[in-house]
Short mmCIF file of C-alpha atoms and ligand atoms in Angstrom, two decimals:
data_model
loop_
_atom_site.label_atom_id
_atom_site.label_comp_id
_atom_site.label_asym_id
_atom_site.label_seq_id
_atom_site.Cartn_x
_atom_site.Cartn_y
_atom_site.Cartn_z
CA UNK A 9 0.00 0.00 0.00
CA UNK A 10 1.51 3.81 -0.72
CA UNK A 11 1.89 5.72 2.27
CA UNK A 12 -1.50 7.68 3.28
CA UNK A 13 -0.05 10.64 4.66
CA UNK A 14 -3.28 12.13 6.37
CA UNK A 15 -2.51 10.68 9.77
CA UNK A 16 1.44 11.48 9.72
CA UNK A 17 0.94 14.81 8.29
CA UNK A 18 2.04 16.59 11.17
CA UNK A 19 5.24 13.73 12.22
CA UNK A 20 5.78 14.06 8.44
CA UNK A 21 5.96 18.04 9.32
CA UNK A 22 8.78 17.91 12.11
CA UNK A 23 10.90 15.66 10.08
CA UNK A 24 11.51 18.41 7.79
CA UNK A 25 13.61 20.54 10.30
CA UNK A 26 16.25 17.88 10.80
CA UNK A 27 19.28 18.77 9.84
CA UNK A 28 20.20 16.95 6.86
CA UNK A 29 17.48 18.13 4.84
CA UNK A 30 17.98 21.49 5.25
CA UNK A 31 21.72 21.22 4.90
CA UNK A 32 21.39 18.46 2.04
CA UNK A 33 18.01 18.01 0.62
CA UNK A 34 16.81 21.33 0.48
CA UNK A 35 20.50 22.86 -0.46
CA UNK A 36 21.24 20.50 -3.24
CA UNK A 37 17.48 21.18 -4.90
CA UNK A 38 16.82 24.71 -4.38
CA UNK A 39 20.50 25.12 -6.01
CA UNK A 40 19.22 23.26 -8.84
CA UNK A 41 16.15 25.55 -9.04
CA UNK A 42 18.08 28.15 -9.02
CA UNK A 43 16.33 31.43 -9.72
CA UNK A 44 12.79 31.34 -9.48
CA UNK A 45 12.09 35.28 -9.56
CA UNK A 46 9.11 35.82 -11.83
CA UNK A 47 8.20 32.17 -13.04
CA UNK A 48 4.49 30.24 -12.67
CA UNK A 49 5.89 27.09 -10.51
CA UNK A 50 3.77 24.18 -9.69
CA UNK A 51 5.30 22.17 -6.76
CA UNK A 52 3.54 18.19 -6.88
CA UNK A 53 3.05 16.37 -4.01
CA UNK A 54 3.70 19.71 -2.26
CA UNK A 55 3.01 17.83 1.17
CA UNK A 56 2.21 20.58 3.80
CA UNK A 57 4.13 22.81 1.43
CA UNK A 58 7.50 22.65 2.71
CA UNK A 59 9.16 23.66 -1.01
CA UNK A 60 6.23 25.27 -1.49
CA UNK A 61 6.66 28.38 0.34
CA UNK A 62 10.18 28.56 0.09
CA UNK A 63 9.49 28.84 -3.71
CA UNK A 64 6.97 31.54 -3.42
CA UNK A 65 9.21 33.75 -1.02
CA UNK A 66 12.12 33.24 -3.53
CA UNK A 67 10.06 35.65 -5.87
CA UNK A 68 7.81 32.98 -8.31
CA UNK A 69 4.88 34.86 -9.32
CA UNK A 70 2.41 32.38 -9.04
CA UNK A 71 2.97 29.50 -6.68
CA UNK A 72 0.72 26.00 -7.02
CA UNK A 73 0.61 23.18 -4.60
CA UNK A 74 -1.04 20.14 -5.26
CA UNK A 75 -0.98 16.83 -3.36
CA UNK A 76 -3.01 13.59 -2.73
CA UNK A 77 -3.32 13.50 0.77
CA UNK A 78 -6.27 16.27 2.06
CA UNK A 79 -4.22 15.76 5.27
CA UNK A 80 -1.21 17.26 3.95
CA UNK A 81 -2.83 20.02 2.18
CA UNK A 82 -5.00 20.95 5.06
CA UNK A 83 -2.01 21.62 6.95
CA UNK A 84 -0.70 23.53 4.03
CA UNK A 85 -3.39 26.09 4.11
CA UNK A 86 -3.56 26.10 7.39
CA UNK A 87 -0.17 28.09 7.21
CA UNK A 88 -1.01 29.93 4.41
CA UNK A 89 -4.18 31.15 6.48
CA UNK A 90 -1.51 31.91 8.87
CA UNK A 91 0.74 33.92 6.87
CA UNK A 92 -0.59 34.32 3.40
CA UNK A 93 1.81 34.13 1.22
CA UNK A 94 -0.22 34.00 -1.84
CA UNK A 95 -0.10 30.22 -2.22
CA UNK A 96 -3.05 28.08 -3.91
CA UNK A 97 -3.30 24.48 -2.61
CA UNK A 98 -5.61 21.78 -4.14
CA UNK A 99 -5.91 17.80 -3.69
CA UNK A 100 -4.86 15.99 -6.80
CA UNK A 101 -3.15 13.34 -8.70
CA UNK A 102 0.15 13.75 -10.18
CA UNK A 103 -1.63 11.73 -13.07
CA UNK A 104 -4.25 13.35 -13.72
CA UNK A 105 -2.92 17.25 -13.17
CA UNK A 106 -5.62 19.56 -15.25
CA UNK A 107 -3.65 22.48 -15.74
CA UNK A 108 -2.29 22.39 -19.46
CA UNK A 109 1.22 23.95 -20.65
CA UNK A 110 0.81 27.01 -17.71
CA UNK A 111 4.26 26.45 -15.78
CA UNK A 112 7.76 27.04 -16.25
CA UNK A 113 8.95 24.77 -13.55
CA UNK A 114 7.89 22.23 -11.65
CA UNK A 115 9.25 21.21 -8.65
CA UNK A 116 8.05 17.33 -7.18
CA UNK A 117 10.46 16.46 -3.82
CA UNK A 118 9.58 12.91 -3.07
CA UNK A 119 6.79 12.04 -5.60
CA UNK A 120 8.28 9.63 -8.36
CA UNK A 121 9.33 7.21 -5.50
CA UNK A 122 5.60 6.37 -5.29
CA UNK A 123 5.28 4.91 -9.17
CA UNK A 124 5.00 0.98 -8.33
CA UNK A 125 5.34 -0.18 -11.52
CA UNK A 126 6.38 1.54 -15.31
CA UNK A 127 3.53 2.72 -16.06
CA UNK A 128 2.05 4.97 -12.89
CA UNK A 129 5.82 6.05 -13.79
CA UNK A 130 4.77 7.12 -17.16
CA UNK A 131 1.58 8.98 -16.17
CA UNK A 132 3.30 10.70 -13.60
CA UNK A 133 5.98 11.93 -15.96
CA UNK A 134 3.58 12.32 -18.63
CA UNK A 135 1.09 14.10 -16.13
CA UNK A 136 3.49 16.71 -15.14
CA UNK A 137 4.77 17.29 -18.70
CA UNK A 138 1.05 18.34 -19.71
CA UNK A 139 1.81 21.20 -17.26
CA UNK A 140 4.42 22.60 -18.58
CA UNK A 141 4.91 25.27 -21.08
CA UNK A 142 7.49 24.39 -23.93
CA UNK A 143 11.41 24.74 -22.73
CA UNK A 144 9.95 24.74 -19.26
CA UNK A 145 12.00 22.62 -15.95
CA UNK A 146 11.06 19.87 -14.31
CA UNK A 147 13.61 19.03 -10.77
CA UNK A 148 12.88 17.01 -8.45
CA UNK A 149 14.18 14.80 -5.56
CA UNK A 150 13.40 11.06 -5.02
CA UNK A 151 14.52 7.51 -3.24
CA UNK A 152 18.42 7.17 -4.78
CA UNK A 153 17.41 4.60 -8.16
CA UNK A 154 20.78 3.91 -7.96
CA UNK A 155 20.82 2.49 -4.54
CA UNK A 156 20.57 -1.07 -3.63
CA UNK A 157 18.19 -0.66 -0.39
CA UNK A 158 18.45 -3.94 1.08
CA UNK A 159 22.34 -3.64 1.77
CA UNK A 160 22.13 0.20 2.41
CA UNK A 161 24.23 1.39 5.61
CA UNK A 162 22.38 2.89 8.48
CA UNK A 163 21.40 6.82 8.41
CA UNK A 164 19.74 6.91 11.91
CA UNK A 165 22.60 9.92 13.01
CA UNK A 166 21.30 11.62 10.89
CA UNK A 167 17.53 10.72 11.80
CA UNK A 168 16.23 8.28 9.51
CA UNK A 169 16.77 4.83 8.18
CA UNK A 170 15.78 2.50 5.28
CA UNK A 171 14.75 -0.10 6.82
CA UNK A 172 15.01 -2.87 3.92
CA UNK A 173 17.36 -5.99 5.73
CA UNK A 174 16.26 -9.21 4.45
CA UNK A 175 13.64 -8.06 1.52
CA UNK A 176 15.89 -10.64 -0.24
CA UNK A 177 14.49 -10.77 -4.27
CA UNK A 178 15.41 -6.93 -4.77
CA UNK A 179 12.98 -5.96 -8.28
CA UNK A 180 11.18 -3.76 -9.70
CA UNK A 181 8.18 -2.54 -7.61
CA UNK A 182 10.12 -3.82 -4.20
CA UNK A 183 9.24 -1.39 -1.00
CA UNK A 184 11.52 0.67 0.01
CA UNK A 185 10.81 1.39 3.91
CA UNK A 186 11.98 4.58 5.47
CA UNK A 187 11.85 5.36 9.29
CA UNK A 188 12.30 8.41 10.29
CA UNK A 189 13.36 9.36 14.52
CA UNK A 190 12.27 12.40 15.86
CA UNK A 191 12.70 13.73 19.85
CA UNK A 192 10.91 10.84 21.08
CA UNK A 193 8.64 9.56 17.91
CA UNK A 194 9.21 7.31 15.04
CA UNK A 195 7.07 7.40 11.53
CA UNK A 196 7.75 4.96 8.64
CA UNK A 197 7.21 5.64 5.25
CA UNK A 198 6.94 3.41 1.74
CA UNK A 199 8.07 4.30 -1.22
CA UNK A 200 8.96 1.62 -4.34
CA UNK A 201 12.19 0.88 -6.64
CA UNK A 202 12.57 1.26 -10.11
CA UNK A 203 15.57 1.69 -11.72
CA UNK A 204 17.59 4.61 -13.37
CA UNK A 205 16.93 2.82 -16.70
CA UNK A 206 12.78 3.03 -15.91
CA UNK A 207 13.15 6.57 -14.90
CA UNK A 208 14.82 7.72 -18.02
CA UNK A 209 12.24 5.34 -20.66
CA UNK A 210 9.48 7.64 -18.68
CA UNK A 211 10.46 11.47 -19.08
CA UNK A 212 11.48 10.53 -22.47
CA UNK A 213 8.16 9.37 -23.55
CA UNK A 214 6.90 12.16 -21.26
CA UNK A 215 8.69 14.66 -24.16
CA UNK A 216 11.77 15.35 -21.66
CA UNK A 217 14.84 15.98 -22.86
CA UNK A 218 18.48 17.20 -21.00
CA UNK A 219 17.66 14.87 -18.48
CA UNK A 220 20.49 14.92 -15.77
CA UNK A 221 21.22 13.46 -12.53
CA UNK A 222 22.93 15.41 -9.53
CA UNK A 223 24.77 14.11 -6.83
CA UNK A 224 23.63 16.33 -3.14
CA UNK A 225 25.69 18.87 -2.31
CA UNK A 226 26.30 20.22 1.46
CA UNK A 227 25.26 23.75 2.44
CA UNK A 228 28.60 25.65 4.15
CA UNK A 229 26.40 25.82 7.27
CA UNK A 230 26.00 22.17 7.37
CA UNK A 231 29.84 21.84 7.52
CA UNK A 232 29.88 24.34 9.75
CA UNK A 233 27.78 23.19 12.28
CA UNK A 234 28.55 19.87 11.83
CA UNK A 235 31.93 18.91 10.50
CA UNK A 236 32.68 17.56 7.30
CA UNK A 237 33.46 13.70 8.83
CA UNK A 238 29.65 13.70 10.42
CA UNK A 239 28.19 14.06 6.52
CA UNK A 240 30.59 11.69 4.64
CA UNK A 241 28.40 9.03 4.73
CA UNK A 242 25.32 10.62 3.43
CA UNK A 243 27.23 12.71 1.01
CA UNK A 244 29.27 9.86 -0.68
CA UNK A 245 26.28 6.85 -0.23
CA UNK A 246 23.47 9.14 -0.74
CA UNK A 247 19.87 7.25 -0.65
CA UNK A 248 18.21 10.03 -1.98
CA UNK A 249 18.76 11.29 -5.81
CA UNK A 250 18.57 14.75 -7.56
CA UNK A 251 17.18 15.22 -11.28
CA UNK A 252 16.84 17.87 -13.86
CA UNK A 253 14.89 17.73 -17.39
CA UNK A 254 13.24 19.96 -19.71
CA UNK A 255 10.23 19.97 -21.81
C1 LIG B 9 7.50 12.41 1.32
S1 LIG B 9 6.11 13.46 1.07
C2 LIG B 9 6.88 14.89 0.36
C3 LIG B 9 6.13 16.17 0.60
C4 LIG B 9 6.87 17.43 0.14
N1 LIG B 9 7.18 17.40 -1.28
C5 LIG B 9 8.13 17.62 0.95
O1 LIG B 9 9.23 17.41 0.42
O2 LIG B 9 8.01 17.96 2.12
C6 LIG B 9 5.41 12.70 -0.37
C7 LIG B 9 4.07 13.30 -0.78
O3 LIG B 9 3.68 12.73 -2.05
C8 LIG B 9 2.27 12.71 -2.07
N2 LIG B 9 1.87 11.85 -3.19
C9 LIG B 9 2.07 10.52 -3.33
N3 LIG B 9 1.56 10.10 -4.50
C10 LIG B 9 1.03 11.19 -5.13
C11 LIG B 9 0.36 11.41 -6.37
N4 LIG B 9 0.11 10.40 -7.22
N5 LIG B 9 -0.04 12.66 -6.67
C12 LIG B 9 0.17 13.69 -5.80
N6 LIG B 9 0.80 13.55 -4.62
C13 LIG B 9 1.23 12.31 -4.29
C14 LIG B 9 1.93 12.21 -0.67
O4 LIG B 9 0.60 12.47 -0.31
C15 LIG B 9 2.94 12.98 0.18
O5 LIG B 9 2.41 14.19 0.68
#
């Protein structure tokens, strides 16, 4: 079953001010963003709009969220209620997206992990190329393809794990189980494997070309704060990925 995210919504929430994804995740794809000043950006499976609002107060004109769970996006307008930043939420499908050539970017963090098979893979490409006007970006960050998640080392110093031991006949489809630690709580998450091969047959029948892969870089806080040793192992084993393409 994918991960219903209604009733971890707000776990989901915390696990975003841990340290690695603001010095990692959110470092390595907001430099791949790069200027957003100006541009219509649609941000899929915008969760409780995390990306979402950083996008908006980097200077994109107009700012759309959309995600599956109502949970998620309840929480997102909550704190656009709270501080309006301008931000339109809706529940939706990255499949079935009915907006039609009107961005120039969008951003998904987490959302192609959720294909379990080739084809939701293709609609999801295919769904967020429909969106897009012509030369406009897709970037997005996802479960490392590249990774083989039964034999993964442990991440839990930096709060999470993938939890995959003994899940043996590693194929396409296979879960990949995330737990995440936070001051006293624990929340686990699904997500499925396909390869790097599956992910590059979709967004090219989706119309995407330039498609590139980026390895995560570390913010100059994060080495700051932290040391260099303390990220080695998530810098140089990464189990999360970093793509580019454009329509
Ligand atoms: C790990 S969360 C990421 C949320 C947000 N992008 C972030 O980085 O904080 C994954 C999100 O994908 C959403 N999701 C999964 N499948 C989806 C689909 N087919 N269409 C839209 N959203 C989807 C889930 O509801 C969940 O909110």
């Amino acid at each position: 079953m994918p991960t219903d995210y209604d009733p971890i919504a707000e776990l989901y929430q915390l696990s975003k001010r841990q340290p690695w994804r603001t010095h990692v995740e959110a470092h390595t794809l907001l430099g791949l963003i790069g200027d957003v000043s100006g541009l219509s950006v649609l941000d899929v499976a915008c969760g409780e709009g995390f990306y979402t609002r950083l996008l908006k107060q980097r200077g994109a004109s107009r700012v759309v969220g959309v995600d599956l769970s109502a949970g998620m996006v309840e929480l997102a307008r909550t704190q656009e209620a709270g501080h309006r930043l301008g931000i339109s939420y809706q529940v939706g499908d990255a499949r079935n997206l009915a907006f039609d050539g009107e961005f120039d970017l969008v951003v998904a963090a987490y959302l192609l992990n959720y294909a379990r098979d080739r084809s939701e893979l293709a609609a999801m490409c295919a769904g967020i190329a429909r969106c897009l006007k012509p030369g406009g970006r897709f970037v997005t960050v996802n479960s490392n393809p590249a990774t083989h998640f039964p034999t993964v080392p442990s991440f839990r110093k930096y709060g999470f794990e993938a939890a995959n031991a003994g899940t043996g006949n590693w194929r396409e489809g296979s879960p990949i189980r995330w737990k995440f630690y936070l001051d006293g709580q624990a929340f686990e998450i699904e997500n499925y494997y396909l390869d790097v091969a599956a992910h590059e047959v979709a967004l090219t029948a989706a119309g995407f070309l330039n498609i590139r892969w980026h390895a995560p870089q570390l913010a100059p806080q994060g080495e700051a704060d932290f040391g260099l040793d303390f990220w080695s192992l998530l810098l140089t084993q990464c189990p999360v990925a970093f793509l580019e393409c454009t329509r």
